[in-house]
mmCIF file of C-alpha atoms in Angstrom:
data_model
loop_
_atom_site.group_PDB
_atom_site.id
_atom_site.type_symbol
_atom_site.label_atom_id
_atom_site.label_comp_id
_atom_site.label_asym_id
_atom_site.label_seq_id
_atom_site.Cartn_x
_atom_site.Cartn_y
_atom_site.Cartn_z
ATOM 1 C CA UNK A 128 -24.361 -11.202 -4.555
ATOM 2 C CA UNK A 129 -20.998 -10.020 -5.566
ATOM 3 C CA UNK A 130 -21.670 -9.289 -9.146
ATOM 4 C CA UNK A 131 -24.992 -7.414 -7.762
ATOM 5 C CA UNK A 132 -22.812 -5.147 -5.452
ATOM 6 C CA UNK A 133 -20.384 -4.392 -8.463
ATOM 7 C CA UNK A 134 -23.385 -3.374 -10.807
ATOM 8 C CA UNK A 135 -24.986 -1.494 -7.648
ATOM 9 C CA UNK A 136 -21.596 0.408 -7.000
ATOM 10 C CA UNK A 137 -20.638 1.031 -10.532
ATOM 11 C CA UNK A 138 -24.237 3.074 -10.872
ATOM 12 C CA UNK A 139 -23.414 4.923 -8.164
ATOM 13 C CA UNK A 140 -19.901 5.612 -8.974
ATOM 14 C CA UNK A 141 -21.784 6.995 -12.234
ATOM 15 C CA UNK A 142 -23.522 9.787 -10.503
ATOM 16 C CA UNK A 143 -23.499 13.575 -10.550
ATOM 17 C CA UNK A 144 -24.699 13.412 -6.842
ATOM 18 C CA UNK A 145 -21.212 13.754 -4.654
ATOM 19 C CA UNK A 146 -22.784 11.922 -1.951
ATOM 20 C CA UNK A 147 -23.888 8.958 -4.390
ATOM 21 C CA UNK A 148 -20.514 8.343 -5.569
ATOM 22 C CA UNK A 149 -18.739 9.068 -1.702
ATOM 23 C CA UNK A 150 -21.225 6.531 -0.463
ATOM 24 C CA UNK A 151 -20.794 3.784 -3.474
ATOM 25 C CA UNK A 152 -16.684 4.378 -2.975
ATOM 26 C CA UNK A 153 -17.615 2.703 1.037
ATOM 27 C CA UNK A 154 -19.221 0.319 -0.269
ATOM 28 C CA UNK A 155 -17.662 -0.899 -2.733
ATOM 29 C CA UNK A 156 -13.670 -0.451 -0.876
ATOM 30 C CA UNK A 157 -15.286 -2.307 2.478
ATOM 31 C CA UNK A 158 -17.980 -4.688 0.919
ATOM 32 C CA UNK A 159 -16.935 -5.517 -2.517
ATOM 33 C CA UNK A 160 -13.545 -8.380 -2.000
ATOM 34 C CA UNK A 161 -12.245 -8.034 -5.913
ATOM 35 C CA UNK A 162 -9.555 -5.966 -5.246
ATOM 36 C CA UNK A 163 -8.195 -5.457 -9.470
ATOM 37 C CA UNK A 164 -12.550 -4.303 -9.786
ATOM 38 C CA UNK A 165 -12.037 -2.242 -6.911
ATOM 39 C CA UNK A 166 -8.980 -0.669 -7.774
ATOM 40 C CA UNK A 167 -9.689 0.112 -10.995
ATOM 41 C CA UNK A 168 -13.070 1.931 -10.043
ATOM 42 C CA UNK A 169 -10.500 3.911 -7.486
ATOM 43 C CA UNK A 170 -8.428 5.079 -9.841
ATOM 44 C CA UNK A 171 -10.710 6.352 -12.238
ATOM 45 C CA UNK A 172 -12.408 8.472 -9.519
ATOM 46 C CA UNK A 173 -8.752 9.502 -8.213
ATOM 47 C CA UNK A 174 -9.173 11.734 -11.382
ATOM 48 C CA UNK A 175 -12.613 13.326 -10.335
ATOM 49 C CA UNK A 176 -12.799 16.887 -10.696
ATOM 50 C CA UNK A 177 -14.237 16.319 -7.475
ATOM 51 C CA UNK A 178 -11.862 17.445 -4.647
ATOM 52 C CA UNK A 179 -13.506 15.130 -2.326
ATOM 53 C CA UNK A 180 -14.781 12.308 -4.550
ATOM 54 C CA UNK A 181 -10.580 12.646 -5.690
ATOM 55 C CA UNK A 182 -9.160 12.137 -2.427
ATOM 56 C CA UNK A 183 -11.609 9.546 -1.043
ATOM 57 C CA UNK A 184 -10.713 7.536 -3.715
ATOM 58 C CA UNK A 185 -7.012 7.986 -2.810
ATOM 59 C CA UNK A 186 -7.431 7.278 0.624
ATOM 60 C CA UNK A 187 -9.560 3.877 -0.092
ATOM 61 C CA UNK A 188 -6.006 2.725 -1.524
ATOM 62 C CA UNK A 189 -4.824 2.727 1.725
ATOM 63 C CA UNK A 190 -8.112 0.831 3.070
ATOM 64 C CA UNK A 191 -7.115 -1.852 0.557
ATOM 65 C CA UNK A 192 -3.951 -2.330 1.515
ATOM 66 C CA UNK A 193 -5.049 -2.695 5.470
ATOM 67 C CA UNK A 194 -8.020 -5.179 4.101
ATOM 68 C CA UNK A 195 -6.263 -7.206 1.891
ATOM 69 C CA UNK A 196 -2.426 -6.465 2.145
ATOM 70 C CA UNK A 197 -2.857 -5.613 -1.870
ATOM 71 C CA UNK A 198 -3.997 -2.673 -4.224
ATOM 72 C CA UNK A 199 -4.682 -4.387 -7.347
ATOM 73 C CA UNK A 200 -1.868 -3.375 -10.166
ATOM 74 C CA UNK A 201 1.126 -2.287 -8.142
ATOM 75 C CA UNK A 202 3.152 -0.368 -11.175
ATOM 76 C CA UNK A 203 -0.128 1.718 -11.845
ATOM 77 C CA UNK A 204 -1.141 2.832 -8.289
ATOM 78 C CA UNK A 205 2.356 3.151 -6.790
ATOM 79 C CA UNK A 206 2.899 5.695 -9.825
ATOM 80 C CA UNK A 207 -0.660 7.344 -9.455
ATOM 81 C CA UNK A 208 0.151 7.781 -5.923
ATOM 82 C CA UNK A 209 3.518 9.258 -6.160
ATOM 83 C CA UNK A 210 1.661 11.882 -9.014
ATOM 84 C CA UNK A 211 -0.632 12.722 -6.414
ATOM 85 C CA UNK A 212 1.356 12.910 -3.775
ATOM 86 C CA UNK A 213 2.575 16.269 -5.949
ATOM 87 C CA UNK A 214 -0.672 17.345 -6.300
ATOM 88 C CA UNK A 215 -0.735 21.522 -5.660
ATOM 89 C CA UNK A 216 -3.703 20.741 -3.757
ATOM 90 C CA UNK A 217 -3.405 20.190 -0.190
ATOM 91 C CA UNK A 218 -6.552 17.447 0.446
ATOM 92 C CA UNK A 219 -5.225 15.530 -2.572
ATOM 93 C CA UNK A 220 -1.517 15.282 -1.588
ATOM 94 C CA UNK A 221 -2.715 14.534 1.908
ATOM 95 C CA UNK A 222 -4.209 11.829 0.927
ATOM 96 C CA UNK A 223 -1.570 10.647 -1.251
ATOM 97 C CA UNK A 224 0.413 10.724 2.063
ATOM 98 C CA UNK A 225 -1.961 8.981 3.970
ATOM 99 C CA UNK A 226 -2.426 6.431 1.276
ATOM 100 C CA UNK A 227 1.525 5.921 1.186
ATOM 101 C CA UNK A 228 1.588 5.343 5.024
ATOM 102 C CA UNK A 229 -0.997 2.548 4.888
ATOM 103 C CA UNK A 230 0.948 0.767 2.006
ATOM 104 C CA UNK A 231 4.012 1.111 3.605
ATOM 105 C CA UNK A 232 2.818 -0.030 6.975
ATOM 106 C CA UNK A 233 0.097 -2.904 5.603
ATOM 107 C CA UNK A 234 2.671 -4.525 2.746
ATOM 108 C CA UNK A 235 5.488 -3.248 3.853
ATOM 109 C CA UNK A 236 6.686 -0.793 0.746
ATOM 110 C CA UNK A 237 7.424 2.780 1.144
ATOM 111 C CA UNK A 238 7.155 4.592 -1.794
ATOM 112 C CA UNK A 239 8.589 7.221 -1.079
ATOM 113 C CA UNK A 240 11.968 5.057 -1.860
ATOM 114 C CA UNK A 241 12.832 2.605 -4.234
ATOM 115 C CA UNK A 242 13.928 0.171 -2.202
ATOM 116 C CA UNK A 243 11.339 -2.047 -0.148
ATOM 117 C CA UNK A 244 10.192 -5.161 0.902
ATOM 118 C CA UNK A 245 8.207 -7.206 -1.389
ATOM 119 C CA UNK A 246 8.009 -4.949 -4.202
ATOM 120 C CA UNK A 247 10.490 -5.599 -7.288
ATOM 121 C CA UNK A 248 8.968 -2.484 -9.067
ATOM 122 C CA UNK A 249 8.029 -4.206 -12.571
ATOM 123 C CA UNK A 250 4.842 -6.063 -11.501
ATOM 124 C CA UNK A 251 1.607 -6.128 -12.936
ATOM 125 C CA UNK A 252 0.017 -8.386 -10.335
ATOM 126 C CA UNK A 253 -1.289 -7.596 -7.392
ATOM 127 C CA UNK A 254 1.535 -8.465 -4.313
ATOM 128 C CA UNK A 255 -0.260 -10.493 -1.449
ATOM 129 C CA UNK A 256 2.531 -9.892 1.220
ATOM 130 C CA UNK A 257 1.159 -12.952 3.641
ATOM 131 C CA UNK A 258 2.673 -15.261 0.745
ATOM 132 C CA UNK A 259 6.192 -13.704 0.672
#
């Protein structure tokens, strides 16, 4: 079933419909458990022209780290995030923000400062805060 639900996702993620892709970034951030798949699908639709399809996608980063205390590769959200998070438009920095807050309350890293718990700041691998 879970390599279904990837294939399913991905071809909606593929669409020109906005509501196909809003609807496959649900499913896939609430039904799909491979958090590197799923956060690699997010950040490619983080760059949607799409001002809504762009900050859903943003915002599921946040959904990940209340579902499964992780985002996938920590150096390349945290930085997407911050990037965002200077975005001249207002839906995509709130997001950003939004995102942050759920990382920072979820695994326990604000990134809006260097310093944090559980997050050295060179890692490629995903941070599962329930092990620290």
């Amino acid at each position: 079933m879970g390599e279904e639900l990837k294939r399913v996702v991905a071809y909606k993620l593929l669409s020109a419909d906005r509501d196909t892709v809003i609807d496959g970034l649900m499913e896939m951030v609430f039904a799909v458990g491979d958090v590197t798949w799923v956060s690699e699908r997010l950040c490619e639709q983080a760059d949607s022209a799409n001002t809504e399809v762009s900050s859903l996608a943003i915002t599921c980063f946040g959904h990940l780290a209340r579902l499964h205390q992780q985002v996938g590769d920590t150096s390349r959200i945290f930085q997407l995030l911050r990037d965002k998070h200077r975005s001249p438009v207002p839906d995509i920095r709130g997001a950003a923000e939004d995102a942050m807050d759920d990382i920072s309350v979820f695994m326990g890293i604000d990134l809006r400062k260097k310093k944090s718990t559980g997050y050295s700041g060179s890692s490629k691998e995903p941070i599962n805060v329930r092990s620290l």
